[in-house]
Tab-separated table of C-alpha atoms in Angstrom:
chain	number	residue	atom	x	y	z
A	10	UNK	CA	-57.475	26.883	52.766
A	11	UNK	CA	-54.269	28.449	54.146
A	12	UNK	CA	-52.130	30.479	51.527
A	13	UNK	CA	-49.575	28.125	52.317
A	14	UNK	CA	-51.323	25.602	51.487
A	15	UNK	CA	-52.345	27.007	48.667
A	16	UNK	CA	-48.934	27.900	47.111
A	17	UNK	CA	-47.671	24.204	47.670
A	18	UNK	CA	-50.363	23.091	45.131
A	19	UNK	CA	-49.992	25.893	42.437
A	20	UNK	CA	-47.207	23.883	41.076
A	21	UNK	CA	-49.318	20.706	40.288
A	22	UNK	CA	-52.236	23.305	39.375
A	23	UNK	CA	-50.459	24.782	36.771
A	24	UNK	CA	-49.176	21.459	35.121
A	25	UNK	CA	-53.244	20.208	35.469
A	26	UNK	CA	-52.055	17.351	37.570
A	27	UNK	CA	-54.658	18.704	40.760
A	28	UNK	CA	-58.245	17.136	41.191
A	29	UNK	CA	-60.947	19.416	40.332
A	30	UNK	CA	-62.119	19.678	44.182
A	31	UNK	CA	-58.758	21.207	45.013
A	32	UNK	CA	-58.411	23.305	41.363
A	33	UNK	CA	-62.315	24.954	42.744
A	34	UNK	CA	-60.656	25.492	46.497
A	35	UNK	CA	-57.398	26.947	44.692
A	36	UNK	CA	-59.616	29.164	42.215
A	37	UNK	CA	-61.847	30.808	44.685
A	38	UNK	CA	-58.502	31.613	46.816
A	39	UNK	CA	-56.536	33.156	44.134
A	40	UNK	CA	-60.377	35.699	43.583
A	41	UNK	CA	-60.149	36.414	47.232
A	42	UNK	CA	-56.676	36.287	48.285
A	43	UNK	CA	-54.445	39.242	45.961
A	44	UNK	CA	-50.733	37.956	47.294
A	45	UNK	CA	-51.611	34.229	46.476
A	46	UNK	CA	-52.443	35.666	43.135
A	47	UNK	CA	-49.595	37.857	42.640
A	48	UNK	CA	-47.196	34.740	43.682
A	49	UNK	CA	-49.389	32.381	41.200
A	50	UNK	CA	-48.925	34.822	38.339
A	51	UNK	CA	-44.737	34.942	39.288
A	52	UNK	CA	-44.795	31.275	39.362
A	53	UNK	CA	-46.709	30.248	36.157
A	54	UNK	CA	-44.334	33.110	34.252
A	55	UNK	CA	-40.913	31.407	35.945
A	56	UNK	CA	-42.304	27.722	35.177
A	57	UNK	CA	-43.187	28.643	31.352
A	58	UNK	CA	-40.155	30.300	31.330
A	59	UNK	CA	-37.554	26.936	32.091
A	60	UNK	CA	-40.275	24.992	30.174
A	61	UNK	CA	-39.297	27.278	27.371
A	62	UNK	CA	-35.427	26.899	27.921
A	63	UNK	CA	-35.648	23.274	27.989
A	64	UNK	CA	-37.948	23.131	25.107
A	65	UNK	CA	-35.647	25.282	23.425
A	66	UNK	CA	-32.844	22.939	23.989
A	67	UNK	CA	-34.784	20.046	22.920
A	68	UNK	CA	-35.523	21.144	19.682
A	69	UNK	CA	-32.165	22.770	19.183
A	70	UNK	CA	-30.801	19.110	20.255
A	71	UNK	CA	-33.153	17.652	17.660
A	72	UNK	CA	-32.068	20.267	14.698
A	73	UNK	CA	-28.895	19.814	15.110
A	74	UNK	CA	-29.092	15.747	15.479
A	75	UNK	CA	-28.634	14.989	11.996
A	76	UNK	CA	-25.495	16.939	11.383
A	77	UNK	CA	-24.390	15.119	14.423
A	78	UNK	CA	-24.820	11.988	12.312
A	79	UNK	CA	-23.325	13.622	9.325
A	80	UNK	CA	-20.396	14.854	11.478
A	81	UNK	CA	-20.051	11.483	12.518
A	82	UNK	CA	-20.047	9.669	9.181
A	83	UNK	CA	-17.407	12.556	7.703
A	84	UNK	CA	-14.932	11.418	10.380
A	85	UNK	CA	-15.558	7.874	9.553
A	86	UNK	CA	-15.049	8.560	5.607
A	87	UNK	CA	-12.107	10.509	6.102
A	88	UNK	CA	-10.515	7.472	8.674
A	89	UNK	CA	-11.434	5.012	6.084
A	90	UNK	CA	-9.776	7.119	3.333
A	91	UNK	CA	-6.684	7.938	5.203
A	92	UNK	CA	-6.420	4.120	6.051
A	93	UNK	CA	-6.992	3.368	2.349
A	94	UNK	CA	-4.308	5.556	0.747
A	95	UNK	CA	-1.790	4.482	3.668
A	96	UNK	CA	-2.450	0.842	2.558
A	97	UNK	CA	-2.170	2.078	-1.002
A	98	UNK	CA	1.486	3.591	-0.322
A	99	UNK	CA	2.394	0.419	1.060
A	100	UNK	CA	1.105	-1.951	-1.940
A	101	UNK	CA	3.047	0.372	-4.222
A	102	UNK	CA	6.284	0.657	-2.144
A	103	UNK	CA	6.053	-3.218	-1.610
A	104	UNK	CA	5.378	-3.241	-5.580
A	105	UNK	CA	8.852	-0.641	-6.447
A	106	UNK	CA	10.631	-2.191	-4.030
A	107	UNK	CA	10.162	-5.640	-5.501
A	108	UNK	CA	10.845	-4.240	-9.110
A	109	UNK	CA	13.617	-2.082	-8.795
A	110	UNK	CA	15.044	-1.977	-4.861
A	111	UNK	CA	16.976	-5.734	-5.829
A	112	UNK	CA	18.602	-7.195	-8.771
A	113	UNK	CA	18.997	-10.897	-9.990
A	114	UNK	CA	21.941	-12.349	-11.289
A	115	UNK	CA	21.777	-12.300	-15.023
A	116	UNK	CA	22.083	-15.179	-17.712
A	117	UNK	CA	24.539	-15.187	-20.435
A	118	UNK	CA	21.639	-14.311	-22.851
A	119	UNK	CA	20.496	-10.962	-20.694
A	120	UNK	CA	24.074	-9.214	-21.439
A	121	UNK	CA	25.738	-7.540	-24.351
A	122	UNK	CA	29.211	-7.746	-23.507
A	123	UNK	CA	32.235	-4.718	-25.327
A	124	UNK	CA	36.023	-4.940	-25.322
A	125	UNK	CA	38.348	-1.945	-25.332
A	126	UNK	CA	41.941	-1.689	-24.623
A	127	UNK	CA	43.320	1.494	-24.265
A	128	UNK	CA	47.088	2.013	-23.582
A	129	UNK	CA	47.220	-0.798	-21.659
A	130	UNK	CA	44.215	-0.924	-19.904
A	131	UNK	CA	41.844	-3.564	-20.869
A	132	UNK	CA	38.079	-2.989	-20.221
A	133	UNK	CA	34.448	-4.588	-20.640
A	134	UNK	CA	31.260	-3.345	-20.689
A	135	UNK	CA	28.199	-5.224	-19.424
A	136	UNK	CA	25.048	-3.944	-21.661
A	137	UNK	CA	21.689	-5.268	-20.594
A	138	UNK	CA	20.333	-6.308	-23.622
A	139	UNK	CA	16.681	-5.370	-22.278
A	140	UNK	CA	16.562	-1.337	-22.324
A	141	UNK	CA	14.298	-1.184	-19.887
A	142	UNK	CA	17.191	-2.855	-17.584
A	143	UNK	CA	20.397	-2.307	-16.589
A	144	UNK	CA	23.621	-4.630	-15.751
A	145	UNK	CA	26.062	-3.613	-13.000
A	146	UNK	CA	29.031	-6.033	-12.305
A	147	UNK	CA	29.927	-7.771	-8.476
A	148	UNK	CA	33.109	-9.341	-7.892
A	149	UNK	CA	32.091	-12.785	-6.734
A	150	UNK	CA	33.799	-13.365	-3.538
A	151	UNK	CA	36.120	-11.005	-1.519
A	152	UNK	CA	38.446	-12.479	1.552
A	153	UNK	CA	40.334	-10.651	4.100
A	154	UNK	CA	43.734	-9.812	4.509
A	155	UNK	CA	46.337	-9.578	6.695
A	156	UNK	CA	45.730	-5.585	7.601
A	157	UNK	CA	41.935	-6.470	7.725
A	158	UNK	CA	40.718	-4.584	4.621
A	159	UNK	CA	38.864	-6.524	1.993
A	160	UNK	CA	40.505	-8.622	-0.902
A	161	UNK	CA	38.159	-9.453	-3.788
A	162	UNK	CA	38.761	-12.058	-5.866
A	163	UNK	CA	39.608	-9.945	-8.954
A	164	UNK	CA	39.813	-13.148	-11.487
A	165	UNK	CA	35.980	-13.516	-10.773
A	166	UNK	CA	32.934	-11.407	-10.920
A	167	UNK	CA	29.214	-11.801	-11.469
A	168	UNK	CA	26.782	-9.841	-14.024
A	169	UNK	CA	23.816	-8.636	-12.086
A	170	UNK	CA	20.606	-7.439	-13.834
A	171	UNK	CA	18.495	-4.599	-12.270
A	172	UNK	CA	15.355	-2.933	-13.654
A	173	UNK	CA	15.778	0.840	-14.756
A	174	UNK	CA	13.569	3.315	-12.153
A	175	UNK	CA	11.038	5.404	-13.847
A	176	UNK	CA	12.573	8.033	-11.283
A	177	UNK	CA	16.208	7.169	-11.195
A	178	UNK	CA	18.628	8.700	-13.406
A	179	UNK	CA	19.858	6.623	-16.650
A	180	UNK	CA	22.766	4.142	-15.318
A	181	UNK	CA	26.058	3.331	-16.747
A	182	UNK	CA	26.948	0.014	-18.035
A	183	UNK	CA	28.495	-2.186	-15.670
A	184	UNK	CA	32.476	-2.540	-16.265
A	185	UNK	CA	35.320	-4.547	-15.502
A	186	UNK	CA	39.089	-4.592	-16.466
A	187	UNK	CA	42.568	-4.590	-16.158
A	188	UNK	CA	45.939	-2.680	-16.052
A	189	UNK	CA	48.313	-4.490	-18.172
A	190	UNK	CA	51.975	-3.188	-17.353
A	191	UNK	CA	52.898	-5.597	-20.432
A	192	UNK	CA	51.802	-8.707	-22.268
A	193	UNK	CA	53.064	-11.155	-19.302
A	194	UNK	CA	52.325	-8.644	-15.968
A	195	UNK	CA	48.716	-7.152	-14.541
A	196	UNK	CA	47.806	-4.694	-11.725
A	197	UNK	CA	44.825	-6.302	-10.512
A	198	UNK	CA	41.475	-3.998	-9.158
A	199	UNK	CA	43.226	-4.821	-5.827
A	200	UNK	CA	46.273	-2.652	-6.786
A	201	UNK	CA	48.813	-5.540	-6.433
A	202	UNK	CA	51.223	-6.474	-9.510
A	203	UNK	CA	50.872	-10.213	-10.772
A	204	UNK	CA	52.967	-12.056	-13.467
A	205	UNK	CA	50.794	-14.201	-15.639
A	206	UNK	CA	51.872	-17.840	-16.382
A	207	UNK	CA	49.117	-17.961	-19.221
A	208	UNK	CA	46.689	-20.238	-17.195
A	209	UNK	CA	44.813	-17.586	-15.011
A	210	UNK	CA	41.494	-17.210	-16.367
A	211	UNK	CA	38.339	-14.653	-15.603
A	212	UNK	CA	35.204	-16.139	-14.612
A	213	UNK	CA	32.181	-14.622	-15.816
A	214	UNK	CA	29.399	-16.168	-13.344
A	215	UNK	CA	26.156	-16.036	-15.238
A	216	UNK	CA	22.846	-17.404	-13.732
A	217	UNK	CA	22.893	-20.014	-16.456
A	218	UNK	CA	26.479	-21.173	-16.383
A	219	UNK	CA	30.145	-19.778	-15.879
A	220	UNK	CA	32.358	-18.555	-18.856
A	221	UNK	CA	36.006	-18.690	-18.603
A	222	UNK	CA	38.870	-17.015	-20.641
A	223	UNK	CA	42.222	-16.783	-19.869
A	224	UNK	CA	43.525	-13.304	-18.620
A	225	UNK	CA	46.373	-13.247	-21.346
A	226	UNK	CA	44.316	-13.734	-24.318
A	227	UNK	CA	42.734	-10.112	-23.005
A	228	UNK	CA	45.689	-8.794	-23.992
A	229	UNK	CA	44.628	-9.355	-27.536
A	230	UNK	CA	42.063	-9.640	-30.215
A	231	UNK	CA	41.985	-13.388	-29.016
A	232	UNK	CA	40.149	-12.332	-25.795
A	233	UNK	CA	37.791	-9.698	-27.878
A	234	UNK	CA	36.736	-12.795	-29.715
A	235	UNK	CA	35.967	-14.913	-26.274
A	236	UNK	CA	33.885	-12.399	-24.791
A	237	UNK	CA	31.759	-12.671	-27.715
């Protein structure tokens, strides 16, 4: 046989995949012919050499497989935990919020109510009776007036109860009140000056029901004794 011949089945001699009629013709050819044996040796050491590489990357593929996997589960722990705490945040900001971000109007039994008049100026504190709570006062309607700014109906508020925040600073009572210029005249929270005819009355709007006592009486012990 021809070296050519020859060196086009050293390929498939080396993997064993040649009959043994052509491994006997390729055999006595390599004893006889030196350059078909110097190219056989070249080629066997090149072909054991990539089998080698790719081995090598095989197994390297197949070490390194199972921290693949581990990798793989890592990421997925550390999704599932970020997920899990941002759902967490939002229970607990869902759970504040609904504690302490609103208030609900109070009932007459929630609030502790003070009188103090001091030179003329009549005020009442709103004391949550609840320490864990706190009272703060809303006037109970406001209108608009002629120059556009806000009038609130200063004759009637509304004691609203809130829950003290564990992070919040302590909060002061909730207070209302009036100037009294003298026994028969007021300067209202709205800065205007009104004579009293002795039938204008505060209303207290409590969740339970709406206590009423006439402004005047504020002026002395009488309306101490109606807060009550």
């Amino acid at each position: 046989m021809k070296c050519d011949m020859i060196r086009d089945l050293l390929p498939g001699y080396i993997d064993g995949l040649t009959c043994e009629t052509s491994n006997m013709a390729i055999e006595e050819h390599l004893r006889e012919c030196r350059e078909c044996r110097k190219y056989f040796e070249a080629m066997k050491k090149e072909m054991m050499s990539e089998r080698y590489v790719v081995k090598m990357k095989k197994e390297v593929q197949e070490e390194i497989q199972p921290f693949k996997k581990i990798q793989k589960e890592m990421r997925k722990r550390a999704i599932i935990v970020a997920l899990t705490v941002l759902l967490t945040v939002g229970i607990l900001g869902c759970i504040y919020e609904g504690l302490y971000g609103s208030g609900i109007q109070a009932k007459a039994e929630d609030v502790e109510i003070t009188y103090e008049k001091v030179n003329g100026v009549v005020r009442f504190n709103f004391l949550a009776t609840d320490d864990a709570k706190y009272i703060d006062v809303l006037g109970g309607a406001c209108e608009t007036g002629e120059n556009g700014k806000d009038i609130f109906k200063w004759n009637r508020i509304q004691p609203v109860l809130w829950r003290i925040s564990p992070f919040g600073k302590q909060k002061e009572p909730g207070h209302w009140g009036f100037l009294f210029l003298d026994e028969d005249t007021i300067m209202d929270r709205n800065g205007k000056t009104s004579e009293l005819s002795g039938d204008e009355v505060l209303e207290i709007e409590f969740a339970d029901g709406t206590k009423e006592i006439k402004i005047k009486d504020l002026y002395t012990e009488i309306g101490m004794q109606q807060l009550k």
